[in-house]
Amino acid sequence: MDTAYIGKSRKRVDGVKKVTGSATYAGEFKPEGLVHGYVVNSTIANGKIVAIHTGKAKMIDGVLDIFTHENLPDDVRQNVDYTDPLSPPGHPFRPLYNDQVLYNGQPIALVVAESFELARYAAGLVEVEYLAEECTTDIKKNMGNATTEGVEDTAPDRGNAELAYANAAVRIDVEYSQPRHYHNPMEPHVSIAEWNAKTQSFKIYDKVQGVNSSQEYICGIFNLDTENVQILSPFVGGGFGSGLRPQYQLFLAAMAARELQRPVKVSLTRRQMFSFGHRPACIQQLQMGASKEGKLKSIIHKAYGETSKFEKYNETIVDWSGMMYQCENVKLEYRLIPVNVYTPMDMRAPGGATGMFALECAMDELAIKTNIDPLEFRLLNYADKDQNEDKPFSSKELRECYRQAASHFGWFNRHTNTQIKDDSILVGYGMATGCWEAMQQKSSAKAVLTSSGKLVVSSSTADIGTGTYTVMSQIAGDTLGIAMEEITFQLGDTSLPKAPIEGGSWTVSSVGSAVKAVCNHLKKQLIDLAKVNVDEDLDHVDYDEVSCTDGTLIFPNGTLVNISTLLVTAGLDSIEAENALEPEERQEQYSSYAHSCVMVEVHVDKDLGMITVPRVTSAIAGGRIINPKTAESQILGAITWGIGMALEEEGMIDDRSGRIMNANLAEYHMAVHADVQQLNVLFIEEHDDIVNPLGAKGLGEIGIVGVASAIANAVFDATGKRVRNLPITLDKLLE
Ligand code: MOS
C-alpha cells in the first residue's frame, strides 16, 4: 500500500457517513428529556418593549416557560462579559438583556415547550407592545455619519496620491456599491444545551466554526471555568463565516437549560438565519490614474462599510489596493457607518471579496481607457514585492496564474474565436486578479499510536464541509507512513487540544502543521525505540534520514522496522504525543498570499438583459495542494458564490422598518446548480517552504475573490454598460 498521501486526491473519509445520514449534526443529538425552544423576534428596529404578554402562550399545555428580559436570571444579567474571540470594538449584543430593541429581528423571548411544534405555536401567541423610534438602515443615506471611531488603521499611504492623480494622463473616478449578503449555510444554527446541576457544568452541542469560541462565550456569561463547559460540534453543514461568532441560540439554549434543569434545543428557522450577522453593505470610491503607457500613477481607494450601533465591525477592504500593484502614490481610507442592524460578520473572504471587487473592476476601467488589454495592464503593473509592507513574498506564482489561465481560456483570441452565432446574444469576456492572505494561527494536536497500528489524531478544530477530517488524516498518514484506513481524526470537541476557529482559510496551515509536528514527535519516539530495541548500529542515524512508509521505518542503512512489531517488542500498548505549534518568526520577514486569475465568458440576452455565465476559468496559486479533489471542490463552491455575488445576492431591507424583506431562499437569490455551467479550476505549481511547514496556503476563500469583478468586466465587454452596483440584475442593464 502506498501511504504517501499529500498531493493525492482522496475521497472524504466522512463521505459515507454524510451521504447515509449517519453523520450526527449538532441538532440531531437527543439527550433524554429534551425540550424545545422557539425564539420570538422583534418587529421593530429601534425603540423599546413596553410590554410582553405571555399569558395566552403559557396556558398552552406542554409549554414549560417563557423567557424574556423581564425574567432573565439575575446573575446572567449582571455578568458583563458577552465577548467571544472575534468581538469587534464595542459592546456585544446581550439577548434578553433589557427592554431596548437594537435591530429588527432581535430575539426578545424564548418559548420552551415539550415539542418544537408546541413551542412555535405558543410563540405565535406572545404579544408585544413597542414604543418604536425612527430607524435607519441605508448606508447611502447615512454617508454623513461615517466615522473612523473604532476603525482599524489601513495600510499606510505613500507618495502624493492626489497630486499624482491630478497629473495622470488617464484617469477614472468611480463609485461601486454592494448590498448586504447573508451566509445561508444549508444547516441552520442550532444548539442543544445540557446543564448538570451537581457538577455545575454544561455539555452543549453547537453548530459553530470553532468550539473554543462558543466555550469562551458561555464561560464569560455564566461565570464558569473551561473545565465546566464542553462544546461539541462533530459535523457542520456549512458556515461561510456565519458560525465564527457564537450566536443567540447558544445563549438561549444554555440559559433555559440551566433554569429548567432540562436539556434544551434551540434551532433557528431559515427566516431567523437572517436575524443576525451578514456581510455588510459597502460603498467604495476609487480614483486611479495611469500614464499613457499604462503605468499606474495613483490609487485613491475609500471604503464605507456598514456596522451596527453597538459594535464596530471591521474588514480589510482597501489595503488590497495598496498591496496588489506597483504604484508609488497610494491613499487609503476606511470608514464605518453605524445603522440599526445587527453587527455584520465575516463572510466568504470578508473584505477581500469586497475590496478586490472594486479594485479589479477599476483596473478594467482604467485598462480600457488606456487602450491596453486588461491582462497586459495587470502585467505592466505587476508587484514583485508587497507594496504596502515593502517585504518580499514567500512565493507568488501569479504571473503563472495569468499565463495558464489565458492559455486555457483562450484569452488572447477571445473575440475572434467566439462560437456564438445567435444575434440576440451579446458575448463578453472579463478577467480579474484574486488574492487572499495565507495566515497561520497557534494550534495544538495530539496523536496516539497503538501497537495494533491504529493512529488517533485529535484537535478541537472544525470541518465545516471543507474536508478537515480527510486532509488531516492524509497529513498524519503521510508523516508516519500509516494507511489512512488505520487513522481516526477527531475534532469539534473542547476537550481536545485547542485549535483556532475554522476561518480565514488557515485550518490546513495551522492545524495541519500541528498535526504534522505531533506525528513527527511520534516518529522520533519510534526511532528512539528502534535504537534501543532493534539495533544499536542505528544509534548514529539522524531523525531526518529515516523515512516512514507502509507501517515501516526505513533506516538509511536499509534496516526495515515494522512499527507495530517495534511497539510489541518494546512492551508498549501505545505511544502518544501532544504539542502546540506557532508560526515561525522568520515568516514575519515575508508576506504570504494565495493568488488567482479568474477569466469568464458571459452571454447577455440583448432584449431581456438576462445574463448567463457559460464558462469560468480560475487558476489558483495556493502553495502545495494537499488533496486536489477536496481542493477543487473548495474552488468550485467559491466560484459559485462569486457568480451569486455578481448577479444575484442581495439582502433587501425596508428602510422604514429595518425589516428584511427577502428572508428566505425563494427571494434571497443565490447561485444554484442551474446558474453554473463550465467551471475550470487550474492549480498552479507553487513551492513555498516559508509560509508554514506544509507549504500549503489555504483554499477556503481565495476561490471567490475576483469572480464578481471578472463577471462585471465581462458584462461591460458584452454590453458596453458598466454596472457598478451589485448585483448586476437585468433591470440595471435595460435601464
Ligand atoms: Mo470564513 S468568512 O473566515 O468562515
XYZ file of C-alpha atoms and ligand atoms in Angstrom:
739
model
C 0.000 0.000 0.000
C 1.202 3.467 -0.841
C 1.000 5.680 2.209
C 2.296 8.846 0.554
C -0.920 10.863 0.666
C -0.054 14.536 0.434
C -0.791 15.859 -3.029
C -3.092 12.995 -3.962
C -6.832 13.109 -4.481
C -8.675 11.241 -1.753
C -12.380 10.849 -1.165
C -13.700 12.347 2.050
C -13.175 9.977 4.957
C -16.564 11.093 6.320
C -18.278 10.898 2.936
C -20.149 7.657 3.525
C -21.379 8.856 6.915
C -22.648 12.049 5.357
C -24.487 10.549 2.424
C -26.020 7.771 4.509
C -27.248 10.142 7.199
C -25.147 8.620 9.957
C -23.072 11.754 10.494
C -24.704 13.338 13.536
C -25.002 17.121 13.301
C -25.395 19.348 16.358
C -29.188 19.496 16.128
C -29.598 15.736 15.795
C -28.488 14.653 19.254
C -31.303 13.501 21.505
C -30.445 13.731 25.173
C -33.101 12.256 27.407
C -35.852 14.668 28.362
C -35.004 17.092 25.557
C -37.331 20.091 25.278
C -37.521 22.737 22.583
C -37.175 26.477 22.492
C -38.631 28.762 19.856
C -37.419 32.324 19.506
C -39.692 35.359 19.221
C -38.018 38.140 17.233
C -38.703 41.858 17.365
C -40.672 43.524 14.587
C -39.187 46.970 15.098
C -35.560 48.019 14.580
C -35.193 50.706 17.206
C -37.068 51.517 20.381
C -38.421 49.884 23.488
C -40.539 46.959 24.529
C -43.370 48.424 26.592
C -44.968 45.094 27.415
C -44.733 41.443 26.524
C -47.944 39.499 27.086
C -47.120 35.841 27.548
C -50.308 34.758 29.361
C -52.047 33.091 26.421
C -48.931 31.236 25.390
C -48.276 29.997 28.912
C -51.745 28.471 29.105
C -50.925 26.023 26.335
C -50.468 22.540 27.696
C -46.836 21.496 27.269
C -45.377 24.974 27.429
C -42.769 24.935 30.185
C -41.673 28.523 30.419
C -41.218 31.737 28.523
C -38.053 33.752 28.965
C -37.986 37.487 28.292
C -35.970 40.441 29.571
C -38.394 40.519 32.490
C -37.358 37.173 33.955
C -33.774 36.787 32.794
C -31.806 35.246 35.691
C -30.068 37.962 37.714
C -26.567 36.522 37.577
C -26.774 36.259 33.806
C -27.913 39.865 33.513
C -25.156 41.060 35.810
C -22.324 39.315 34.015
C -20.977 41.797 31.537
C -18.671 39.541 29.584
C -20.536 38.511 26.448
C -17.446 38.706 24.286
C -16.044 35.999 22.067
C -12.640 35.767 20.381
C -13.891 37.729 17.360
C -15.769 40.516 19.149
C -15.051 43.813 17.420
C -14.741 47.058 19.427
C -17.996 47.975 21.155
C -20.492 46.132 23.311
C -21.547 42.657 22.225
C -25.260 42.089 21.890
C -26.818 40.553 25.028
C -30.005 38.628 24.282
C -32.991 39.419 26.565
C -30.808 41.871 28.487
C -33.306 44.702 28.754
C -36.290 46.364 27.062
C -34.206 48.044 24.362
C -34.583 46.961 20.758
C -31.425 47.458 18.721
C -32.403 45.898 15.408
C -35.341 44.300 13.623
C -35.368 40.569 14.228
C -33.743 40.850 17.639
C -34.586 37.862 19.858
C -36.918 39.149 22.568
C -38.405 35.958 24.002
C -37.790 32.235 24.115
C -40.762 29.901 24.453
C -39.802 26.466 25.768
C -42.167 23.540 25.313
C -42.238 19.763 25.150
C -42.121 19.799 21.356
C -40.870 22.144 18.672
C -44.347 22.481 17.181
C -45.873 23.453 20.521
C -43.130 25.977 21.177
C -43.635 27.501 17.737
C -47.400 27.637 18.156
C -47.138 29.231 21.584
C -44.558 31.730 20.316
C -47.201 32.931 17.887
C -49.437 33.805 20.845
C -46.900 36.083 22.506
C -47.999 39.704 22.106
C -45.527 42.527 22.221
C -46.165 46.253 22.620
C -43.399 48.541 21.440
C -42.507 52.174 21.618
C -40.870 52.457 18.230
C -38.354 55.128 17.410
C -37.112 56.092 13.988
C -34.674 53.702 12.432
C -32.206 53.969 9.648
C -30.562 51.135 7.773
C -29.429 52.599 4.454
C -25.717 53.438 4.415
C -26.052 55.623 1.331
C -28.409 57.934 3.237
C -26.012 57.966 6.177
C -22.736 58.792 4.444
C -22.613 61.922 6.620
C -22.353 59.746 9.724
C -19.278 57.863 8.510
C -16.833 57.559 11.372
C -13.262 56.480 11.989
C -14.112 55.647 15.601
C -13.266 52.017 16.348
C -11.816 51.600 12.870
C -8.553 49.750 12.429
C -5.723 51.532 10.648
C -5.411 50.905 6.952
C -2.070 50.212 5.333
C -0.018 53.450 5.269
C -0.400 55.966 2.467
C 2.612 56.609 0.259
C 3.714 59.332 -2.131
C 1.245 62.051 -3.018
C -1.760 60.311 -4.463
C -3.863 63.449 -5.016
C -1.155 65.264 -6.934
C -0.254 62.196 -8.985
C -3.922 61.689 -9.780
C -4.298 65.298 -10.918
C -1.294 64.923 -13.212
C -2.078 61.472 -14.616
C -2.628 61.170 -18.365
C -5.510 58.715 -17.961
C -7.893 58.864 -15.026
C -11.001 57.242 -13.662
C -13.170 58.356 -10.761
C -15.766 55.729 -9.938
C -18.042 54.516 -7.157
C -19.035 50.916 -6.562
C -21.536 49.535 -4.127
C -22.718 46.191 -2.938
C -25.690 45.177 -0.810
C -25.841 43.075 2.350
C -25.130 39.412 1.789
C -26.341 36.585 4.018
C -24.321 33.411 4.606
C -27.120 30.880 4.147
C -25.384 27.631 5.066
C -27.558 24.600 4.423
C -27.685 23.734 8.140
C -29.287 26.473 10.222
C -27.817 27.458 13.578
C -28.770 25.181 16.446
C -27.648 24.476 19.991
C -28.613 21.707 22.395
C -27.586 22.502 25.953
C -27.486 20.145 28.924
C -26.878 21.507 32.414
C -25.519 19.305 35.173
C -26.577 20.937 38.440
C -24.448 18.631 40.552
C -21.188 19.479 38.784
C -22.384 22.945 37.722
C -21.349 22.231 34.176
C -22.647 22.463 30.625
C -22.436 19.995 27.790
C -23.531 21.702 24.592
C -23.903 20.537 21.009
C -23.466 23.570 18.832
C -23.393 24.378 15.156
C -20.286 26.512 15.070
C -16.996 27.008 13.220
C -14.943 26.753 16.398
C -15.959 25.077 19.657
C -13.462 27.063 21.722
C -15.126 30.296 20.767
C -18.525 29.067 21.999
C -16.821 27.842 25.154
C -15.242 31.227 25.863
C -18.592 32.941 25.294
C -20.520 30.616 27.631
C -17.797 30.732 30.303
C -17.953 34.531 30.304
C -21.721 34.777 30.555
C -22.261 32.057 33.154
C -19.035 32.704 35.024
C -17.722 29.175 34.615
C -14.279 27.658 34.131
C -13.458 25.974 30.857
C -13.480 22.536 32.556
C -17.170 23.073 33.231
C -18.192 23.867 29.667
C -17.844 21.238 26.976
C -18.851 22.185 23.441
C -19.284 19.520 20.778
C -19.641 20.085 17.065
C -18.671 16.974 15.128
C -20.249 17.909 11.793
C -21.166 21.273 10.370
C -23.460 21.786 7.408
C -21.690 24.833 6.021
C -20.638 28.038 7.701
C -19.233 30.627 5.284
C -18.427 32.728 8.335
C -21.853 32.589 9.995
C -20.517 30.285 12.706
C -17.344 32.196 13.513
C -19.004 34.053 16.367
C -21.394 32.350 18.792
C -24.996 33.313 18.084
C -28.008 33.977 20.232
C -29.469 30.480 20.043
C -26.445 29.237 22.002
C -27.042 31.676 24.821
C -30.786 30.987 24.894
C -30.416 27.199 24.939
C -27.821 27.309 27.719
C -29.746 29.791 29.863
C -33.009 27.892 29.526
C -31.353 24.520 30.188
C -29.869 25.787 33.419
C -33.109 27.409 34.564
C -35.353 24.477 33.665
C -32.877 21.730 34.551
C -33.760 20.040 31.287
C -31.788 19.668 28.064
C -32.987 22.424 25.728
C -32.670 22.636 21.975
C -32.957 25.944 20.155
C -32.761 25.810 16.387
C -33.267 28.782 14.130
C -35.621 28.772 11.192
C -34.422 29.840 7.754
C -36.042 33.213 8.303
C -34.230 33.575 11.625
C -30.966 32.847 9.838
C -31.401 36.392 8.510
C -31.690 37.785 12.049
C -28.009 38.102 12.888
C -24.705 38.842 11.141
C -24.279 39.336 7.425
C -21.677 40.648 5.020
C -22.011 44.414 5.381
C -23.261 46.666 2.632
C -20.389 48.739 1.319
C -19.729 51.772 -0.838
C -16.312 52.173 -2.425
C -14.851 55.137 -4.255
C -11.799 54.772 -6.428
C -9.783 57.409 -8.186
C -6.986 55.938 -10.233
C -4.525 57.422 -12.686
C -2.124 55.904 -15.196
C 0.392 57.052 -17.762
C -0.389 56.685 -21.478
C 1.874 53.643 -21.479
C -0.278 52.030 -18.815
C 1.825 52.501 -15.676
C -0.229 53.108 -12.549
C 0.473 56.552 -11.142
C -2.075 56.922 -8.388
C -4.605 54.893 -6.415
C -7.054 56.546 -4.031
C -9.406 53.977 -2.508
C -12.060 54.890 0.047
C -14.484 52.392 1.533
C -17.586 52.952 3.652
C -18.753 49.835 5.453
C -21.940 49.175 7.372
C -21.852 48.370 11.061
C -24.325 48.175 13.920
C -24.958 50.814 16.543
C -23.312 48.665 19.215
C -20.192 47.152 17.657
C -17.643 48.415 15.124
C -17.230 45.559 12.697
C -14.017 45.958 10.689
C -12.984 44.410 7.387
C -9.783 44.780 5.399
C -11.189 46.325 2.228
C -8.813 48.967 0.928
C -5.401 47.518 1.843
C -5.504 45.216 -1.183
C -5.300 48.289 -3.402
C -2.020 49.313 -1.812
C -0.570 45.819 -1.951
C -1.509 44.341 -5.312
C 0.156 46.545 -7.912
C 3.262 48.661 -8.270
C 2.235 52.240 -7.680
C 4.170 54.986 -5.948
C 1.230 57.085 -4.872
C -1.457 55.478 -2.769
C -4.059 56.844 -0.393
C -6.372 54.527 1.521
C -9.339 55.363 3.683
C -11.862 53.210 5.515
C -14.844 54.414 7.489
C -17.808 52.814 9.164
C -21.442 53.832 9.022
C -23.451 52.666 12.046
C -27.092 51.842 11.272
C -29.913 49.962 13.034
C -28.889 46.422 12.089
C -27.193 43.557 13.863
C -23.386 43.702 13.728
C -22.106 42.444 10.372
C -19.909 39.367 10.333
C -17.130 37.809 8.332
C -18.463 36.149 5.243
C -16.712 34.276 2.408
C -13.401 36.145 2.074
C -14.505 39.121 4.196
C -13.041 42.392 2.953
C -11.121 40.666 0.170
C -14.135 39.753 -1.917
C -15.401 43.309 -1.351
C -12.231 45.333 -1.848
C -10.936 43.294 -4.767
C -14.319 43.592 -6.467
C -13.924 47.354 -6.692
C -10.188 47.363 -7.377
C -10.391 44.775 -10.146
C -13.327 46.498 -11.832
C -11.474 49.806 -11.612
C -8.351 48.186 -13.093
C -10.503 47.033 -16.007
C -11.961 50.503 -16.478
C -8.509 52.075 -16.451
C -7.067 49.446 -18.815
C -9.851 50.051 -21.308
C -9.459 53.815 -21.056
C -5.716 53.431 -21.632
C -6.470 51.135 -24.546
C -4.445 48.262 -23.172
C -5.609 44.667 -22.801
C -6.753 44.163 -19.178
C -4.349 41.271 -18.682
C -1.397 43.191 -20.188
C -2.328 46.116 -17.966
C -2.003 43.973 -14.862
C 1.310 42.541 -16.032
C 2.640 46.056 -16.676
C 1.969 46.877 -13.022
C 2.883 43.512 -11.502
C 4.276 43.741 -7.971
C 7.188 41.508 -7.099
C 7.155 42.826 -3.534
C 4.325 43.521 -1.104
C 3.904 47.224 -1.863
C 2.279 48.022 1.499
C 4.937 46.485 3.681
C 7.928 46.540 1.342
C 8.513 42.863 2.038
C 9.273 40.013 -0.344
C 6.588 37.393 -0.903
C 7.297 33.937 0.475
C 6.162 32.852 -3.010
C 3.967 34.390 -5.696
C 3.150 32.481 -8.864
C 0.527 34.974 -10.013
C 2.293 35.502 -13.366
C 1.945 31.802 -13.971
C -1.755 32.009 -12.994
C -2.236 34.702 -15.652
C -0.307 32.706 -18.240
C -2.028 29.372 -17.693
C -5.496 30.878 -17.292
C -5.034 32.847 -20.530
C -3.841 29.829 -22.426
C -6.577 27.543 -21.092
C -9.327 30.116 -21.615
C -8.058 31.372 -24.959
C -7.843 34.927 -23.652
C -5.834 36.494 -26.434
C -8.041 35.349 -29.277
C -11.251 35.560 -27.298
C -13.126 37.955 -29.533
C -12.258 36.261 -32.816
C -12.857 32.776 -31.546
C -16.440 33.024 -30.331
C -18.722 30.129 -31.101
C -21.919 32.137 -30.673
C -23.690 32.931 -33.914
C -27.007 33.941 -32.354
C -27.655 37.663 -32.991
C -29.816 38.032 -29.901
C -26.917 37.082 -27.615
C -24.172 39.510 -26.672
C -20.939 37.767 -25.765
C -18.396 39.250 -23.366
C -15.157 38.298 -21.686
C -13.675 39.572 -18.478
C -10.849 38.817 -16.125
C -9.691 39.738 -12.651
C -6.982 39.002 -10.138
C -7.803 37.321 -6.839
C -5.829 37.402 -3.646
C -6.150 36.166 -0.061
C -3.717 36.266 2.805
C -2.080 32.978 3.826
C -2.274 33.009 7.603
C -1.255 30.641 10.361
C -2.573 30.591 13.925
C -1.321 28.857 17.024
C -2.748 25.369 17.052
C -2.421 22.136 19.033
C -2.827 18.466 18.252
C -2.447 15.120 19.931
C -1.540 11.744 18.435
C -1.835 8.267 19.922
C -0.405 5.231 18.141
C -1.259 1.738 19.382
C 0.673 -1.468 18.972
C -2.116 -2.735 16.729
C -1.135 0.003 14.285
C -4.078 2.337 14.868
C -3.434 6.056 14.953
C -5.796 8.546 16.568
C -5.030 12.213 15.955
C -7.116 14.950 17.526
C -7.568 18.683 17.695
C -10.544 20.881 18.617
C -10.757 22.253 15.056
C -13.861 22.027 12.817
C -14.813 20.537 9.480
C -17.364 22.929 8.036
C -17.565 20.879 4.871
C -14.094 21.813 3.735
C -12.526 18.391 4.268
C -10.639 18.785 7.551
C -11.230 15.159 8.609
C -9.770 13.994 5.310
C -6.734 16.202 4.840
C -5.621 15.855 8.475
C -5.733 12.073 8.066
C -3.652 12.449 4.900
C -1.050 14.612 6.642
C -0.836 12.212 9.612
C -0.697 9.146 7.362
C 1.985 10.662 5.197
C 4.162 11.718 8.123
C 4.065 8.332 9.877
C 3.662 6.059 6.859
C 0.389 4.695 8.196
C -2.550 3.765 5.980
C -5.468 6.220 6.173
C -7.810 3.326 6.928
C -5.951 2.914 10.238
C -6.289 6.581 11.151
C -9.059 8.349 13.032
C -9.077 12.115 13.183
C -11.172 13.660 15.942
C -12.332 17.266 16.029
C -15.126 19.585 17.172
C -14.774 18.981 20.928
C -13.377 21.406 23.515
C -11.860 18.520 25.461
C -9.387 18.038 22.587
C -6.177 20.077 22.163
C -7.072 23.669 21.357
C -7.321 24.866 17.773
C -8.392 28.216 16.339
C -11.812 28.738 14.775
C -12.077 27.333 11.266
C -11.900 30.551 9.303
C -9.543 32.782 7.395
C -8.529 29.798 5.230
C -5.960 28.937 7.896
C -7.010 25.468 9.046
C -4.609 23.421 6.923
C -1.707 25.787 7.592
C -2.401 25.938 11.349
C -3.919 22.618 12.400
C -2.263 20.706 9.552
C 1.162 21.959 10.599
C 0.417 20.982 14.217
C -0.668 17.515 13.066
C 2.500 17.116 11.056
C 4.606 18.247 14.020
C 2.919 15.933 16.520
C 3.279 12.969 14.160
C 6.938 13.845 13.774
C 7.227 13.642 17.570
C 5.830 10.127 17.416
C 8.233 9.272 14.649
C 11.153 10.372 16.823
C 9.859 8.261 19.692
C 9.679 5.280 17.350
C 13.216 5.847 16.080
C 14.488 6.063 19.661
C 12.698 2.817 20.464
C 14.259 1.173 17.422
C 17.699 2.316 18.500
C 17.232 0.603 21.865
C 15.244 -2.440 20.830
C 16.326 -3.319 17.319
C 19.883 -2.493 16.501
C 22.477 -0.409 18.322
C 24.092 0.396 14.986
C 21.167 2.701 14.342
C 22.338 4.973 17.154
C 24.062 7.483 14.913
C 21.219 7.908 12.492
C 19.627 11.367 12.203
C 15.857 11.520 12.598
C 15.513 13.150 9.201
C 17.268 10.278 7.481
C 14.588 7.820 8.488
C 11.545 7.581 6.278
C 8.167 6.067 7.113
C 6.050 4.129 4.701
C 3.559 1.287 4.844
C 3.801 0.991 8.625
C 7.560 0.608 8.455
C 10.538 2.753 9.445
C 13.234 2.691 6.785
C 16.729 3.449 8.060
C 19.418 4.756 5.717
C 21.423 1.505 6.054
C 18.427 -0.388 4.689
C 17.163 -1.706 8.017
C 13.379 -2.030 7.989
C 11.476 -1.842 11.272
C 7.772 -2.643 11.403
C 6.107 -0.092 13.685
C 3.620 -2.461 15.342
C 6.264 -5.128 15.939
C 8.517 -2.466 17.415
C 5.900 -1.392 19.954
C 5.158 -5.005 20.880
C 8.891 -5.733 21.272
C 9.257 -2.675 23.458
C 6.350 -3.911 25.560
C 4.221 -0.839 24.855
C 0.492 -0.792 24.160
C 0.719 2.712 22.738
C 2.786 5.847 22.491
C 1.492 9.394 22.360
C 2.494 12.994 21.883
C 0.821 16.384 22.158
C 2.064 19.768 21.074
C 1.173 23.337 20.289
C 2.629 24.959 17.224
C 3.020 28.650 16.466
C 4.142 30.371 13.281
C 7.897 30.639 12.989
C 9.499 34.030 13.485
C 11.176 34.068 10.078
C 7.718 34.132 8.478
C 7.466 37.716 9.729
C 10.009 38.835 7.162
C 7.768 37.797 4.302
C 4.297 38.481 3.003
C 2.286 35.401 2.140
C -0.759 35.371 -0.090
C -2.627 32.947 -2.279
C -3.341 34.372 -5.742
C -5.628 33.649 -8.615
C -6.532 34.727 -12.089
C -10.214 34.448 -12.976
C -11.476 34.607 -16.560
C -15.128 34.417 -17.508
C -17.366 34.426 -20.513
C -20.854 35.884 -20.208
C -23.825 35.813 -22.518
C -26.362 38.609 -22.295
C -29.742 38.428 -23.948
C -29.966 41.649 -25.969
C -33.692 42.163 -25.416
C -34.195 40.757 -21.944
C -30.875 41.625 -20.305
C -30.598 38.139 -18.893
C -27.019 37.150 -18.058
C -25.586 33.664 -18.042
C -22.046 32.571 -17.315
C -21.204 29.693 -19.649
C -17.548 29.483 -18.711
C -15.218 30.342 -15.843
C -11.533 29.510 -15.614
C -9.836 30.041 -12.272
C -6.098 29.497 -11.995
C -5.062 29.299 -8.355
C -1.609 29.581 -6.821
C -2.197 28.401 -3.265
C 1.061 26.716 -2.383
C 1.072 22.972 -2.011
C -2.263 21.293 -2.666
C -2.784 18.585 -0.043
C -5.797 16.948 -1.715
C -6.597 18.075 -5.275
C -10.098 16.613 -5.052
C -11.281 18.444 -1.938
C -9.253 21.479 -3.063
C -11.098 21.632 -6.352
C -14.423 21.326 -4.522
C -13.498 24.349 -2.414
C -12.801 26.434 -5.504
C -15.880 25.220 -7.404
C -18.051 26.233 -4.456
C -16.320 29.586 -4.173
C -16.730 30.386 -7.879
C -20.411 29.569 -7.497
C -20.665 32.053 -4.639
C -18.846 34.563 -6.848
C -21.488 34.138 -9.547
C -24.159 34.763 -6.914
C -22.338 37.820 -5.600
C -22.089 39.269 -9.103
C -25.578 38.541 -10.356
C -27.984 37.596 -7.581
C -27.307 38.009 -3.879
C -28.994 40.967 -2.232
C -30.391 41.286 1.251
C -33.214 43.804 0.954
C -34.212 45.816 3.989
C -37.238 48.069 4.146
C -35.651 51.247 5.398
C -38.842 52.381 7.141
C -38.991 49.389 9.479
C -35.481 47.959 9.265
C -37.137 44.688 8.371
C -35.550 42.304 5.934
C -37.971 41.662 3.086
C -36.439 38.596 1.467
C -35.505 36.408 4.418
C -35.967 33.100 2.623
C -34.300 31.059 -0.069
C -37.027 31.804 -2.609
C -36.499 35.558 -2.589
C -32.889 35.846 -1.494
C -31.403 34.641 -4.763
C -28.114 32.866 -4.887
C -26.329 30.862 -7.499
C -27.592 27.287 -7.673
C -26.943 24.371 -9.980
C -28.863 25.902 -12.871
C -26.689 29.040 -12.767
C -23.457 27.118 -13.067
C -22.107 25.822 -16.328
C -18.495 25.084 -17.163
C -16.109 25.813 -14.285
C -12.442 25.020 -14.790
C -10.044 25.045 -11.873
C -6.308 25.024 -12.525
C -3.876 24.643 -9.645
C -0.582 26.342 -10.427
C 2.529 24.731 -9.034
C 3.892 26.881 -6.245
C 6.711 25.876 -3.940
C 6.844 27.659 -0.596
C 8.889 26.422 2.331
C 8.494 29.658 4.279
C 4.729 30.087 4.622
C 4.365 27.114 7.046
C 5.804 23.603 7.450
C 3.343 22.197 4.903
C 3.812 24.853 2.224
C 0.010 24.998 1.827
C -1.590 28.453 1.720
C -5.241 27.600 2.349
C -8.040 27.496 -0.209
C -11.231 28.300 1.670
C -11.559 31.853 0.442
C -9.243 32.566 -2.489
C -11.759 30.995 -4.896
C -14.407 33.723 -4.556
C -12.089 36.736 -4.706
C -12.113 38.327 -8.140
C -15.022 36.330 -9.534
C -17.615 39.105 -9.227
C -15.241 41.621 -10.835
C -14.415 39.289 -13.720
C -18.140 38.871 -14.367
C -18.832 42.608 -14.114
C -15.956 43.243 -16.520
C -17.306 40.631 -18.919
C -20.777 42.184 -18.781
C -19.219 45.504 -19.771
C -17.330 43.776 -22.579
C -20.607 42.301 -23.830
C -22.872 45.310 -23.452
C -20.727 48.437 -23.117
C -22.614 49.080 -19.908
C -20.681 49.427 -16.671
C -22.846 48.337 -13.767
C -21.079 49.411 -10.595
C -23.687 48.442 -8.041
C -24.073 44.750 -7.308
C -25.885 42.583 -8.068
C -25.915 43.078 -11.835
C -29.550 42.278 -12.426
C -31.255 42.554 -15.780
C -33.140 45.730 -14.868
C -29.819 47.551 -14.478
C -28.802 46.505 -17.979
C -32.091 47.566 -19.517
C -32.494 50.908 -17.757
Mo -14.530 32.450 6.843
S -15.665 34.123 6.487
O -13.210 33.041 7.734
O -15.572 31.387 7.676
